[in-house]
Structure formats: structure tokens, C-alpha cells
Amino acid sequence: MADSSSSSFFADLGLLLYLEELNKEELNTFKLFLKETVEPEHSLIPWTEVRKARREDLANLIKKYYPGEKAWSVTLKIFGKMNLKNLCERAKAEINRSAQSIGPDDATAEDTQRDQEAVLDNGTEYRIRIKEKFCIAWDKKSFAGQPEDFHHRITQEDRKLLEQLFDVDVRTSEQPQTVVLQGAAGVGKTTLVRKAMLDWAEGNLYQQRFTYVFYLNGREINQLKERSFAQLISKDWPSTEGPIEGILSQQSSLLFIIDSFDELNFAFEEPEFALCEDWTQEHPVSFLMSSLLRKVMLPEASLLVTTRLTASKRLKQLLKNHHDVELLGMSEGAREEYIYQFFENKRWAKKAFSSLKNNEMLFSMCQVPLVCLATCTCLKQQMEKGGDVTLTCQTTTALFASYISSLFTPVDGCSPSLPNQVQLRNLCHVAAKGVWTMTYVFYRENLRRLGLTKSDVSSFLDRNILQKDAEYENCYVFTHLHVQEFFAAMFYMLKGNWESGDPSFQPFEDLKSLLQSTNHKDPHLTQTKCFLFGLLNKNRIKQLEKTFNCKISLKIKSKLLQWMEVLGKSEYSPLQEEFLELFHYLYETQDKAFISQSMRYFQKVAISISEKIHLLVSSFCLKHCRCLQTIRLSVTMVFEKKMLKTSLPTNTWDGNRIIHCWQDLCSVLHTNEHLRELDLSHSNLDKSAMNIFHQELMHPDCKLQKLLLKFITFSDGCQDISTSLIHNQNLMHLDLKGSDIGDNGVKSLCEALKHPDCKLQTLRLESCNVTVFCCLSISNALIRSQSLIFLNLSTNNLLDDGVQLLCEALRHPECYLERLSLESCGLTEAGCEALSLALISNKRLTHLCLADNVLRDGGVKLISDALQHPQCTLQSLVLRRCHFTSLSTEHLSTSLLHNKSLTHLDLGSNSLQDNGAKLLCDVFRHPSCNLQDLELMGCVLTNACCLDLASVVLNNPNLRSLDLGNNNLQDDGVKILCDALRHPNCNIQRLGLEYCGLTSLCCQDLSSALSINQRLIKMNLTQNILGYEGIVKLYEVLKFPECKLQVLGLCKEAFDEKAQKLLEAVGVSNPHLIIKPDCNYHNEEDGSWWRCF
């Protein structure tokens, strides 16, 4: 038995000791709970005494008003409500020890223990209320026409998702505090979070994570006015639980579910410093929600926010850190099972599923249960009438037009009156404005202001176009978002005038704004735009005219064609995803003539095909493009074997349809007489796809001249491509960079090159795993080919032996090669002797790249010996990163004095240093030096050689391009160069000063040079710390159109906001000047031929 003195000590001081463990905020919360505590046969402690009491005074007050063990009973209850479980457990242990010292028969101790157990089961009343509320809501949530066990199985799958929402993120190793549950409209987000509320209340979810979970619905919040946050969440809070303010002090154990963020009609534009931290202060609800989402109020609480995908961008701008989870809806298997259960006739079910599967976009929409139900209902009605559901499922517009029409079709002889033209226009007006402003919930007053009377609303409710909210008064929504988007598209069809001259004209009425929207920037407008194009189809128009008994004009077609013309003639070509988006819209029309008219303004198309629907729309549209000259396609995923596994008949997507679409796409090679270039780089094509492509490539009407097949896997070692080179005499350029064709592939290409019918001029085999073993075949092909003049063998392990075999061909009088790149081919000094001899004897080779080979000084000497030979005709020599030093500059200098043909020399990334540069400059400024382009990037130069470089600029009238980037020239060196730039004898047109250690101190000299020099058109200043002061100095000359500079290399984002504004202003006042970070674009003119051929 314990000592009685210890028991007495705990009884006297224990309460105070535990109150001492509370921090200031917790103590205030304790007082709030104590204020509301009412115990039978005990008086309420006066609040005035509780509020001002210190911890010792508070302990005495509790013992005074609740004598004996009752003081502990009250205290533990409050600790429990505050979720201070650790304190409760410790106190319980202390009380048990104290009770044992008095004796096991003490009744008061037993009472205390019972009180403790009741305390630890806190929040019971609140949980009961939540169960009652959400159990009713959940019972109502089932899909019409589905068996009960089907619905239950889906929820079991989603339950796992709920359980894992707040698990530690494997990528960041952090537990998320804010989770965004996003998904398409109607996919089940609200159903899922309501289930979460129910499961939590029943003790089946988040029991160890959250003590309290609160549900906030966007639709309900919209209707609330000014209040405190505590009042906002008190709707379901029972008075028996005590003050809710006490719960809010335990932030980390709270979860707030904000359902339907997309329905909140708030701008969320409040500055963060003005937001509210105090949950007891009254504010507009928009202010409270902004404070909660932006973690100003209750920053340690967890948030689960649901939103439609279209509003996710707006939401994420408010959140600091969040974890995204996308709810995809019904799986493919679930959709298939649903469709087969919906149709009693299995033949009909099979037909419906096959038709939907053929349109991947439509089948994807059916992930949403309500859309799947509406689709099946519509298709069933079509089948009952003997209609062709294949045509109905051809486009989303066709399906929804049929569905909308079915809602206005008389049923069982009952034919409610159709909406008149005004009612229909007003409904479409509501839909369009809602889509534009992302408003999906409409209140009675909103509808009235937009022209819909009570009887109008009632009529559309009867037709299942609108739906009244069962929980929130005066709330109306379209039965589904796609229904709203369909009527929004009809708004533009029914509108007679698209100009903005009318004073009452609103932004969403502007057709041009809708057309200029993109899926990336305005995802909420995409489906409306899709329906708009689909409504251009004459059959759709006839169907809707019959349904609504009204005339719908197609004048809008000319407006869309005008927009396509502007888009096609723009100097900025659409991006890949924008072209694909455009093809989706054009496909919806199913109007071949319209597509052909629309695309006649485009000469170039670039598309990435990574899904079957991409292939469907692209093949359909490209087949009707007649003016294209260049097509760039990247085809991935479509032909992979895992996508061809199916239990469906072969007439579905996963069978012959893919091949049929690919056949249509490839037919462009012979149906489009203007097509000259095709790029299929990075595509994954199986054998059957390749066979189809090769057949089209060999078609007698194929006029293709340039073919790029970079990073392609060839199952046959590119045997078919080789055959195509013989049959297609228009093909002159073939790029196989990065494609693993190996030695066998090279040998088959060489056989084709030797054929007299092969007219190929350019062959690029960079990084193709070519080895020394096929160099003899290449050598023989170079001798026999009458057409090949450009050959790129870079980044292949040819080694010295392979290069020596190539040199045998170069020395042959029948070799017509003009340009050869051997960059990074394992060439050393040992292979340079054969190369040197070839340069002397070859009369046609003008361009040679030897970059990234370890030639060292010995190898450069051998090349230099060839350069000074009078028979050497080389015009461009690239020796970048060849590991030579300033010793080589002596040999080069001597050679350059005698050479009359070389106009381009690249010595970049070699350690020439100032001494080597000075030796070269002695030659470069000589009157007989014909050099026009000189590249000395990364040659370890300093300002000590700038006087010599300036002398070259002044004395060599031929020099047009000088690149000194990545050298430590600093401000002093550039000032010397600027003196030369200001001289009238300076003919420099391109100057590279990237990463030269420049600051604002040299910008006045640069500005002065630019104001005087009339020839400099391109200058690179990237990666220098010019600062705002430097930009101010440059701005003074760049802003004038008289400045001759056309391209300036600068990264705007590297400067502060003020400097960026000045650079933007330059673009306005001097539009012919382009400022961009990547100034080193490659073309024939600036000596980068070896990178771009």
C-alpha cells in the first residue's frame, strides 16, 4: 500500500501541477470549457472569477465549487474535450495510485474512474449528429438502375483512397496538411467526402489522426453572410459538447473538409496581410474561407478540399503546400460492367460498349456515373427506334445533341410545350455566362435577372435540364456540367451579332475570346468550344431545329474560318498541344469540306500522339489537309502491345481501328502534293505500323524530300527505309540520329546509296551505334554514290581505323562528299595523318567537323599541314574540344597565312590562353586572311589579349562573326573591344560575350558602340551580372528603332522587376529587336552547320 502522505500531496497539489502544464492558449480554452460546465447539485463558478484567475487561484476555485474527487472529475472531462489525452492518462494513473493508498473499497475513486472513461470518449454527441446527417445523404447516393452490391463495391475501392489521403508522401517524406481531391464534374468527389464524414463519425476512419472533422459545403457557404469562423462551423455542434472555441485551440487534431470549392463565388483577392487569424471575430464568409485556405487562420489544421479540374488552377494559387489526388471515377471494367447490366439485351449492350469504346473521349466521359447513365439511356432510346448508335457515338456533340433532344421528346403521349425562342436564348445565356465565370450554382434571383421566370425554371426542371438542390433552398444547377456546356455553345449559335459595339455587350459574348482560349489557360471553356464546332455539322443543326422548332443559322461558320485564317497566317506557329486541341475541335464537325477550308492556311503542323483519341482526330483531319508542307509527329503509346490486349471484337479500337487510322494518316504522304518534310522522331511504331508507313513512302505520288526518323527502333534494321531510298527518288534528306540501326542497318543503307536510283543528298547517322566494322561499306558507298554530299557520323565509335577507311573514299576522285562531321568518334593523332592526306587530295570537301576528339597538339599539326597546301579546299573547320594548347597556334598561324579557302574556324574549348590568341591575331589581321567567322569560346582568355582582338576587328575587313563567350574578359576587356566596334572600319555583325564576367560598368561603352555601329545585328550578353543599372544604360539606345541590333541575348527573368519592365518596353518601342535567353541558335550562316545538318 502506498504511503498516505503521497496521497495527501497529490490531492492538495496535483490539480495545480496539471494546470501548470497548460500553455496560455490552452489555459484560456480550459476556462471557456469550465465556464460552460454544469454539474448536478453544484453551483456554476462565476465567469468573472474564472476569467481573471491565475493557475493557483483557478485550482482553488475548482476545489471550492467541486469539493473532493469531483474537482478531478470536472478537470478530466475538460482535458478530454481539449483532446489532452496524455494528461488524462497520467492523471488517471496518479489517481489510481492514490486510490490504492486509501483502499479498494473507496466508492469515490470508482466514480472518478467512470468519469475518466466518459471523458476519453469525447465528442459523442457531435458524432451522433454527423451520423444522422450524413447517413441520410449517403443512402440517397446511388446510381439509378444499378444493383446495390455494385455501388457498394465501388465505394470499397474508394475507401482505400480515403484512408491514404493523409499518409506520408513517399516523394517528400512529409505528411500532407492540405489535400486537394480533384476530378471531373459528377465523378463522385462529394459522395466520397460525405462518406468520409460518415466513416469518421462511426469510428472507422482517421481515428488516430483527427479528433474532430468539420464539413463545409461551397453551395451553402455562398448563401451565408458575415459571421465568425466559430459560428460558421457550429451548425452541427451540440450545446452539450461545450464551447466550440475550445476545440479550435487544438488545431493539429482538426480536419476541415471544404467540398465543392469550384462553387464558391468568391474572388479571393484579399492581400495576405489583411487576412484574419482570430476565429472568434466576425467577417464576411469569403474573408474567412480565404484565411483558412491560405493558412493564416488555423495554420496547423488539416484541409481536404474538393474541386473540379477546371477550378484547380484557381484553388492552387491560394494554397502554400498541398498534395494532389485525382478521382478518376469508374474504371474501364466498372463502365463495361455497368453498360452490360444496364442493357437487358446483351446484343445491344455489346453494340453500345463497342460504339463508346471507339470514341475514347466519350468513353472517358463515362467515368462519371451520371454521364454513363445518360449515355446508356440515350443509346437505348436510339436502339428502340432502330437508329444507328455508331453515328451517335462518333462525336461528343452528336451524343449530347441526341440526349438533349430526347429530353424534349414526348413520352407516353404526353407532350409538354417546347420552350419558345426567348426562353431558349435566356437558358443559353445563363449557361454561357456560368461557364465563362465558372458559376455552376444558380440562385433564383440570379436566374430572374438573367431572364428566366419562375415558370421558365419550372419548365426546364420538368425537362431534366435544370435540377433543384434538395438540401439548399433556391439553388439550381444544370443536371450535369456537360449539359450546361452544350447550351453555352448553343448561345453562340443562336446569337445573331458577335460584335462588341452594343453597350450591353458582355465579355463572354465575344466569340473571338472563346476561340482564342486554350485548354492550358482556360480549361473550363474547352468542352463548350468543342460543342460549338460540333454544332457546325448540318445534321446536328437539323436535329436541334426539329427538337426546338426554331431556325438556327450557320453564319457563324464564316467567323470560324476567319479565325482559322488568322491563326494559320500568324508568325507564331501553334504548339503541339494547341494543334492537337484544334484537331479535336475540327473532328467534332465531321465536315470534311470545312476542315479542308480551315487547314488551307497552315503549311506546318506539329502534333504529339500519345493516346488513341489523338490518332483518331489527327488522322481524320490530316487526311483533309491539302496545303501542308511540313508535318512533325511524335507517336507514342498507341502501338504498344499492352494497349492491344482486349477481349473485344477486332472491329473495336484495340483492333483494326488503330491500323485503319494509321493508314489514313500515312496516306497524307501521297494525297498531299505539297508535303515535303515529315518528322516522326521519338515515335514508337510496331512492325505493322512501319510496314504501312514504308508502303506510303514508296507510293509513286509521294513527293517527300526530307525524312527525320530520330530515336526510332527498327525491327528490321531499317531494311525497309533503305528500300524506300531506291523507290522514292524525291527523298534527299534522311536523319536517323539516335536510332539503333547498328552495323547491319548501315550496310543496308550503303547498298541503297550505291544504287543509281537513290538521290539522297544528306544522311545523318549521329549516335547510331555505328562501329569500325561498317566503315568499309560506308567508304564504298561514298565512292559509288553520285548524290550524297552531306554525311554526319558524329558520336559513333569509329576510332582511327574506321576514319582511315573513310579517308580512302575521300581521296577517291569519284567521292562527291562536301560536308563531313566526325564529332566524338574516338579519333586521335594516329588517325590525323590519313585525314591530312585526304584533305590535300580531295577537291570537293569544304566542311569538316572534328570536335570532341582527343587530337592534341600533334593531331592539330597534321591538320595544319594540310591547310597550308594549295590544293586544300576546306572552307569550314571545327576543332572544338580537341584538347590542344597554345603550342598548336604556331602551326595554325603558319597554315592560315597560306590558306586562301578557309572562312570559318572554331577553336572553342581549348586552352589557347592569351599567348596563343595573340599569335593567331597576328594572322587574323593580315590583309590576306579570308576568315569570316571565328569562334574562341572557353579558350581561357583574359582582357590581356583584347587589344589584339580589337586590332583584328579593325584590320580584317572580312571578319563578320566573333564569339568570345566563356572567357574572363571582364569590363576592361569589353571597353577595349567597344572602341573597335565604334570605328567605321568595323564589319562585325555577330558578337558573342556570354559569361565573360561583365557588370554594369561596361554597359555605357556597349551602349555607345551600339549607337554608332551600323553593322552589328546580333550580340549575346547572357550570364553576365549587368544589373538594373546596366539595363538602364543599354535601354537608352535599344529603345530607338534606329538601333540596328536585331537579336540580343539576355535572360529577362535573371533581372529584377524594374529591369524586366525596361526590357519589355524595348520590345514595344523597337519591335524589330528580339531579346531572348537562347541566342546561340544554330544555322548555316553562323558556322553551326555541323550541328544542324
mmCIF file of C-alpha atoms in Angstrom, residues 413-628:
data_model
loop_
_atom_site.group_PDB
_atom_site.id
_atom_site.type_symbol
_atom_site.label_atom_id
_atom_site.label_comp_id
_atom_site.label_asym_id
_atom_site.label_seq_id
_atom_site.Cartn_x
_atom_site.Cartn_y
_atom_site.Cartn_z
ATOM 1 C CA GLY A 413 -48.373 10.689 -75.476
ATOM 2 C CA CYS A 414 -47.598 13.497 -73.015
ATOM 3 C CA SER A 415 -46.087 16.472 -74.812
ATOM 4 C CA PRO A 416 -45.292 19.486 -72.596
ATOM 5 C CA SER A 417 -44.909 22.714 -74.535
ATOM 6 C CA LEU A 418 -41.495 23.419 -76.038
ATOM 7 C CA PRO A 419 -39.542 26.473 -74.870
ATOM 8 C CA ASN A 420 -40.010 29.444 -77.141
ATOM 9 C CA GLN A 421 -37.088 31.239 -78.783
ATOM 10 C CA VAL A 422 -36.781 33.761 -75.938
ATOM 11 C CA GLN A 423 -36.812 31.102 -73.224
ATOM 12 C CA LEU A 424 -34.212 29.044 -75.096
ATOM 13 C CA ARG A 425 -31.967 32.081 -75.635
ATOM 14 C CA ASN A 426 -32.221 33.022 -71.955
ATOM 15 C CA LEU A 427 -31.348 29.483 -70.866
ATOM 16 C CA CYS A 428 -28.341 29.500 -73.205
ATOM 17 C CA HIS A 429 -27.370 32.939 -71.882
ATOM 18 C CA VAL A 430 -27.399 31.612 -68.298
ATOM 19 C CA ALA A 431 -25.342 28.586 -69.367
ATOM 20 C CA ALA A 432 -22.736 30.614 -71.281
ATOM 21 C CA LYS A 433 -22.240 33.219 -68.581
ATOM 22 C CA GLY A 434 -21.951 30.461 -65.987
ATOM 23 C CA VAL A 435 -19.318 28.546 -67.979
ATOM 24 C CA TRP A 436 -17.263 31.699 -68.549
ATOM 25 C CA THR A 437 -17.354 32.779 -64.890
ATOM 26 C CA MET A 438 -17.112 29.173 -63.635
ATOM 27 C CA THR A 439 -20.508 29.560 -61.966
ATOM 28 C CA TYR A 440 -22.330 26.262 -61.752
ATOM 29 C CA VAL A 441 -24.843 27.000 -58.992
ATOM 30 C CA PHE A 442 -27.599 29.489 -59.739
ATOM 31 C CA TYR A 443 -29.924 31.096 -57.247
ATOM 32 C CA ARG A 444 -33.483 32.051 -58.047
ATOM 33 C CA GLU A 445 -32.652 35.765 -58.053
ATOM 34 C CA ASN A 446 -29.723 35.181 -60.454
ATOM 35 C CA LEU A 447 -31.955 33.314 -62.866
ATOM 36 C CA ARG A 448 -34.602 36.029 -62.708
ATOM 37 C CA ARG A 449 -32.059 38.735 -63.518
ATOM 38 C CA LEU A 450 -30.871 36.704 -66.485
ATOM 39 C CA GLY A 451 -34.383 36.477 -67.896
ATOM 40 C CA LEU A 452 -35.669 33.125 -66.603
ATOM 41 C CA THR A 453 -39.013 33.470 -64.820
ATOM 42 C CA LYS A 454 -40.325 31.077 -62.192
ATOM 43 C CA SER A 455 -42.445 29.285 -64.815
ATOM 44 C CA ASP A 456 -39.447 29.075 -67.185
ATOM 45 C CA VAL A 457 -37.375 27.450 -64.449
ATOM 46 C CA SER A 458 -40.214 25.073 -63.648
ATOM 47 C CA SER A 459 -40.415 24.079 -67.320
ATOM 48 C CA PHE A 460 -36.706 23.280 -67.527
ATOM 49 C CA LEU A 461 -36.933 21.391 -64.224
ATOM 50 C CA ASP A 462 -39.646 19.216 -65.740
ATOM 51 C CA ARG A 463 -37.439 18.515 -68.746
ATOM 52 C CA ASN A 464 -34.461 17.497 -66.540
ATOM 53 C CA ILE A 465 -32.365 20.315 -67.939
ATOM 54 C CA LEU A 466 -32.212 22.046 -64.571
ATOM 55 C CA GLN A 467 -32.236 20.431 -61.155
ATOM 56 C CA LYS A 468 -33.221 21.894 -57.805
ATOM 57 C CA ASP A 469 -30.927 21.258 -54.865
ATOM 58 C CA ALA A 470 -32.581 19.038 -52.280
ATOM 59 C CA GLU A 471 -30.634 20.437 -49.335
ATOM 60 C CA TYR A 472 -30.165 24.145 -50.022
ATOM 61 C CA GLU A 473 -33.111 26.394 -50.737
ATOM 62 C CA ASN A 474 -33.406 28.324 -54.009
ATOM 63 C CA CYS A 475 -30.342 26.605 -55.517
ATOM 64 C CA TYR A 476 -30.460 25.327 -59.099
ATOM 65 C CA VAL A 477 -27.890 23.568 -61.258
ATOM 66 C CA PHE A 478 -27.863 22.053 -64.722
ATOM 67 C CA THR A 479 -28.299 18.293 -64.425
ATOM 68 C CA HIS A 480 -24.681 17.940 -65.461
ATOM 69 C CA LEU A 481 -21.859 20.292 -66.389
ATOM 70 C CA HIS A 482 -21.807 18.945 -69.969
ATOM 71 C CA VAL A 483 -25.477 19.879 -70.344
ATOM 72 C CA GLN A 484 -24.614 23.433 -69.275
ATOM 73 C CA GLU A 485 -21.661 23.483 -71.695
ATOM 74 C CA PHE A 486 -23.881 22.260 -74.545
ATOM 75 C CA PHE A 487 -26.391 25.084 -74.035
ATOM 76 C CA ALA A 488 -23.474 27.526 -73.664
ATOM 77 C CA ALA A 489 -22.317 26.506 -77.152
ATOM 78 C CA MET A 490 -25.859 26.948 -78.450
ATOM 79 C CA PHE A 491 -25.767 30.524 -77.116
ATOM 80 C CA TYR A 492 -23.255 31.423 -79.851
ATOM 81 C CA MET A 493 -25.286 29.583 -82.498
ATOM 82 C CA LEU A 494 -28.471 31.478 -81.588
ATOM 83 C CA LYS A 495 -26.747 34.837 -81.210
ATOM 84 C CA GLY A 496 -27.146 36.984 -84.297
ATOM 85 C CA ASN A 497 -24.387 39.540 -83.669
ATOM 86 C CA TRP A 498 -20.861 38.778 -82.417
ATOM 87 C CA GLU A 499 -19.511 42.331 -82.487
ATOM 88 C CA SER A 500 -18.894 44.330 -79.315
ATOM 89 C CA GLY A 501 -20.469 47.622 -80.403
ATOM 90 C CA ASP A 502 -23.580 47.138 -78.244
ATOM 91 C CA PRO A 503 -23.192 48.960 -74.847
ATOM 92 C CA SER A 504 -24.758 45.978 -73.071
ATOM 93 C CA PHE A 505 -22.214 43.614 -74.673
ATOM 94 C CA GLN A 506 -20.521 41.393 -72.034
ATOM 95 C CA PRO A 507 -17.065 39.792 -72.336
ATOM 96 C CA PHE A 508 -18.394 36.225 -72.514
ATOM 97 C CA GLU A 509 -20.482 37.175 -75.563
ATOM 98 C CA ASP A 510 -17.336 37.799 -77.601
ATOM 99 C CA LEU A 511 -16.900 34.816 -79.942
ATOM 100 C CA LYS A 512 -13.282 35.790 -80.596
ATOM 101 C CA SER A 513 -12.445 35.433 -76.899
ATOM 102 C CA LEU A 514 -13.859 31.917 -76.861
ATOM 103 C CA LEU A 515 -11.928 30.928 -79.981
ATOM 104 C CA GLN A 516 -8.644 32.314 -78.616
ATOM 105 C CA SER A 517 -8.990 30.367 -75.362
ATOM 106 C CA THR A 518 -6.744 27.332 -74.911
ATOM 107 C CA ASN A 519 -7.111 24.203 -72.821
ATOM 108 C CA HIS A 520 -3.961 25.128 -70.897
ATOM 109 C CA LYS A 521 -5.080 28.628 -69.905
ATOM 110 C CA ASP A 522 -8.873 28.211 -69.925
ATOM 111 C CA PRO A 523 -9.718 24.543 -69.331
ATOM 112 C CA HIS A 524 -13.253 25.472 -68.239
ATOM 113 C CA LEU A 525 -14.055 26.624 -71.798
ATOM 114 C CA THR A 526 -12.686 23.602 -73.680
ATOM 115 C CA GLN A 527 -15.830 21.474 -73.841
ATOM 116 C CA THR A 528 -18.040 24.430 -74.785
ATOM 117 C CA LYS A 529 -15.669 25.216 -77.634
ATOM 118 C CA CYS A 530 -15.756 21.554 -78.641
ATOM 119 C CA PHE A 531 -19.576 21.563 -78.730
ATOM 120 C CA LEU A 532 -19.547 24.812 -80.726
ATOM 121 C CA PHE A 533 -17.507 23.217 -83.522
ATOM 122 C CA GLY A 534 -19.673 20.108 -83.329
ATOM 123 C CA LEU A 535 -22.803 22.215 -83.842
ATOM 124 C CA LEU A 536 -21.478 23.321 -87.241
ATOM 125 C CA ASN A 537 -22.478 19.892 -88.543
ATOM 126 C CA LYS A 538 -25.591 20.178 -90.719
ATOM 127 C CA ASN A 539 -27.138 17.004 -89.276
ATOM 128 C CA ARG A 540 -26.788 18.365 -85.724
ATOM 129 C CA ILE A 541 -28.416 21.629 -86.768
ATOM 130 C CA LYS A 542 -31.360 19.820 -88.395
ATOM 131 C CA GLN A 543 -31.786 17.672 -85.290
ATOM 132 C CA LEU A 544 -31.890 20.687 -82.951
ATOM 133 C CA GLU A 545 -34.109 22.726 -85.264
ATOM 134 C CA LYS A 546 -36.600 19.862 -85.204
ATOM 135 C CA THR A 547 -36.285 19.480 -81.428
ATOM 136 C CA PHE A 548 -36.817 23.159 -80.566
ATOM 137 C CA ASN A 549 -38.936 24.066 -83.601
ATOM 138 C CA CYS A 550 -36.687 27.027 -84.429
ATOM 139 C CA LYS A 551 -34.268 28.168 -87.130
ATOM 140 C CA ILE A 552 -30.528 28.033 -86.343
ATOM 141 C CA SER A 553 -28.204 29.983 -88.639
ATOM 142 C CA LEU A 554 -24.798 28.719 -89.792
ATOM 143 C CA LYS A 555 -23.417 32.218 -90.398
ATOM 144 C CA ILE A 556 -21.017 31.585 -87.537
ATOM 145 C CA LYS A 557 -19.096 29.239 -89.875
ATOM 146 C CA SER A 558 -17.583 32.176 -91.744
ATOM 147 C CA LYS A 559 -16.442 33.689 -88.428
ATOM 148 C CA LEU A 560 -14.676 30.484 -87.508
ATOM 149 C CA LEU A 561 -12.983 30.303 -90.902
ATOM 150 C CA GLN A 562 -11.764 33.892 -90.489
ATOM 151 C CA TRP A 563 -10.267 32.936 -87.119
ATOM 152 C CA MET A 564 -8.563 29.876 -88.677
ATOM 153 C CA GLU A 565 -7.078 32.098 -91.367
ATOM 154 C CA VAL A 566 -5.619 34.487 -88.764
ATOM 155 C CA LEU A 567 -4.239 31.537 -86.791
ATOM 156 C CA GLY A 568 -2.719 29.917 -89.868
ATOM 157 C CA LYS A 569 -1.064 33.098 -91.114
ATOM 158 C CA SER A 570 0.328 34.102 -87.702
ATOM 159 C CA GLU A 571 4.121 34.219 -87.478
ATOM 160 C CA TYR A 572 3.905 32.208 -84.262
ATOM 161 C CA SER A 573 3.031 28.615 -85.086
ATOM 162 C CA PRO A 574 0.728 26.857 -82.577
ATOM 163 C CA LEU A 575 2.358 24.485 -80.085
ATOM 164 C CA GLN A 576 1.929 20.707 -80.352
ATOM 165 C CA GLU A 577 -0.834 20.601 -77.737
ATOM 166 C CA GLU A 578 -2.604 23.551 -79.391
ATOM 167 C CA PHE A 579 -2.620 21.782 -82.769
ATOM 168 C CA LEU A 580 -3.979 18.650 -81.143
ATOM 169 C CA GLU A 581 -6.660 20.694 -79.417
ATOM 170 C CA LEU A 582 -7.560 22.283 -82.758
ATOM 171 C CA PHE A 583 -7.847 18.859 -84.380
ATOM 172 C CA HIS A 584 -10.218 17.762 -81.605
ATOM 173 C CA TYR A 585 -12.489 20.682 -82.449
ATOM 174 C CA LEU A 586 -12.323 20.082 -86.196
ATOM 175 C CA TYR A 587 -13.061 16.381 -85.717
ATOM 176 C CA GLU A 588 -16.270 17.298 -83.885
ATOM 177 C CA THR A 589 -17.596 18.952 -87.055
ATOM 178 C CA GLN A 590 -17.314 15.745 -89.121
ATOM 179 C CA ASP A 591 -17.348 18.224 -92.023
ATOM 180 C CA LYS A 592 -14.579 17.333 -94.479
ATOM 181 C CA ALA A 593 -15.038 20.458 -96.601
ATOM 182 C CA PHE A 594 -14.881 22.721 -93.554
ATOM 183 C CA ILE A 595 -11.704 21.007 -92.303
ATOM 184 C CA SER A 596 -10.095 21.359 -95.711
ATOM 185 C CA GLN A 597 -11.021 25.063 -95.844
ATOM 186 C CA SER A 598 -9.806 25.647 -92.289
ATOM 187 C CA MET A 599 -6.425 23.987 -92.767
ATOM 188 C CA ARG A 600 -5.533 25.544 -96.117
ATOM 189 C CA TYR A 601 -3.918 28.428 -94.224
ATOM 190 C CA PHE A 602 -1.433 26.121 -92.455
ATOM 191 C CA GLN A 603 1.820 24.996 -94.046
ATOM 192 C CA LYS A 604 3.275 23.336 -90.969
ATOM 193 C CA VAL A 605 1.763 21.081 -88.272
ATOM 194 C CA ALA A 606 3.360 19.613 -85.124
ATOM 195 C CA ILE A 607 1.472 17.031 -83.039
ATOM 196 C CA SER A 608 2.270 14.617 -80.225
ATOM 197 C CA ILE A 609 0.096 11.492 -80.425
ATOM 198 C CA SER A 610 0.161 9.636 -77.121
ATOM 199 C CA GLU A 611 -3.431 8.368 -76.895
ATOM 200 C CA LYS A 612 -5.715 6.545 -79.291
ATOM 201 C CA ILE A 613 -8.089 9.511 -79.474
ATOM 202 C CA HIS A 614 -5.156 11.655 -80.633
ATOM 203 C CA LEU A 615 -4.593 9.249 -83.500
ATOM 204 C CA LEU A 616 -8.295 9.257 -84.393
ATOM 205 C CA VAL A 617 -8.681 13.048 -84.616
ATOM 206 C CA SER A 618 -5.266 13.636 -86.194
ATOM 207 C CA SER A 619 -5.729 11.062 -88.932
ATOM 208 C CA PHE A 620 -9.212 12.381 -89.730
ATOM 209 C CA CYS A 621 -8.031 15.985 -90.006
ATOM 210 C CA LEU A 622 -4.659 15.445 -91.698
ATOM 211 C CA LYS A 623 -6.361 13.375 -94.369
ATOM 212 C CA HIS A 624 -8.203 16.522 -95.444
ATOM 213 C CA CYS A 625 -5.268 18.941 -95.261
ATOM 214 C CA ARG A 626 -4.169 19.802 -98.779
ATOM 215 C CA CYS A 627 -1.606 22.579 -98.312
ATOM 216 C CA LEU A 628 0.737 21.258 -95.653
#
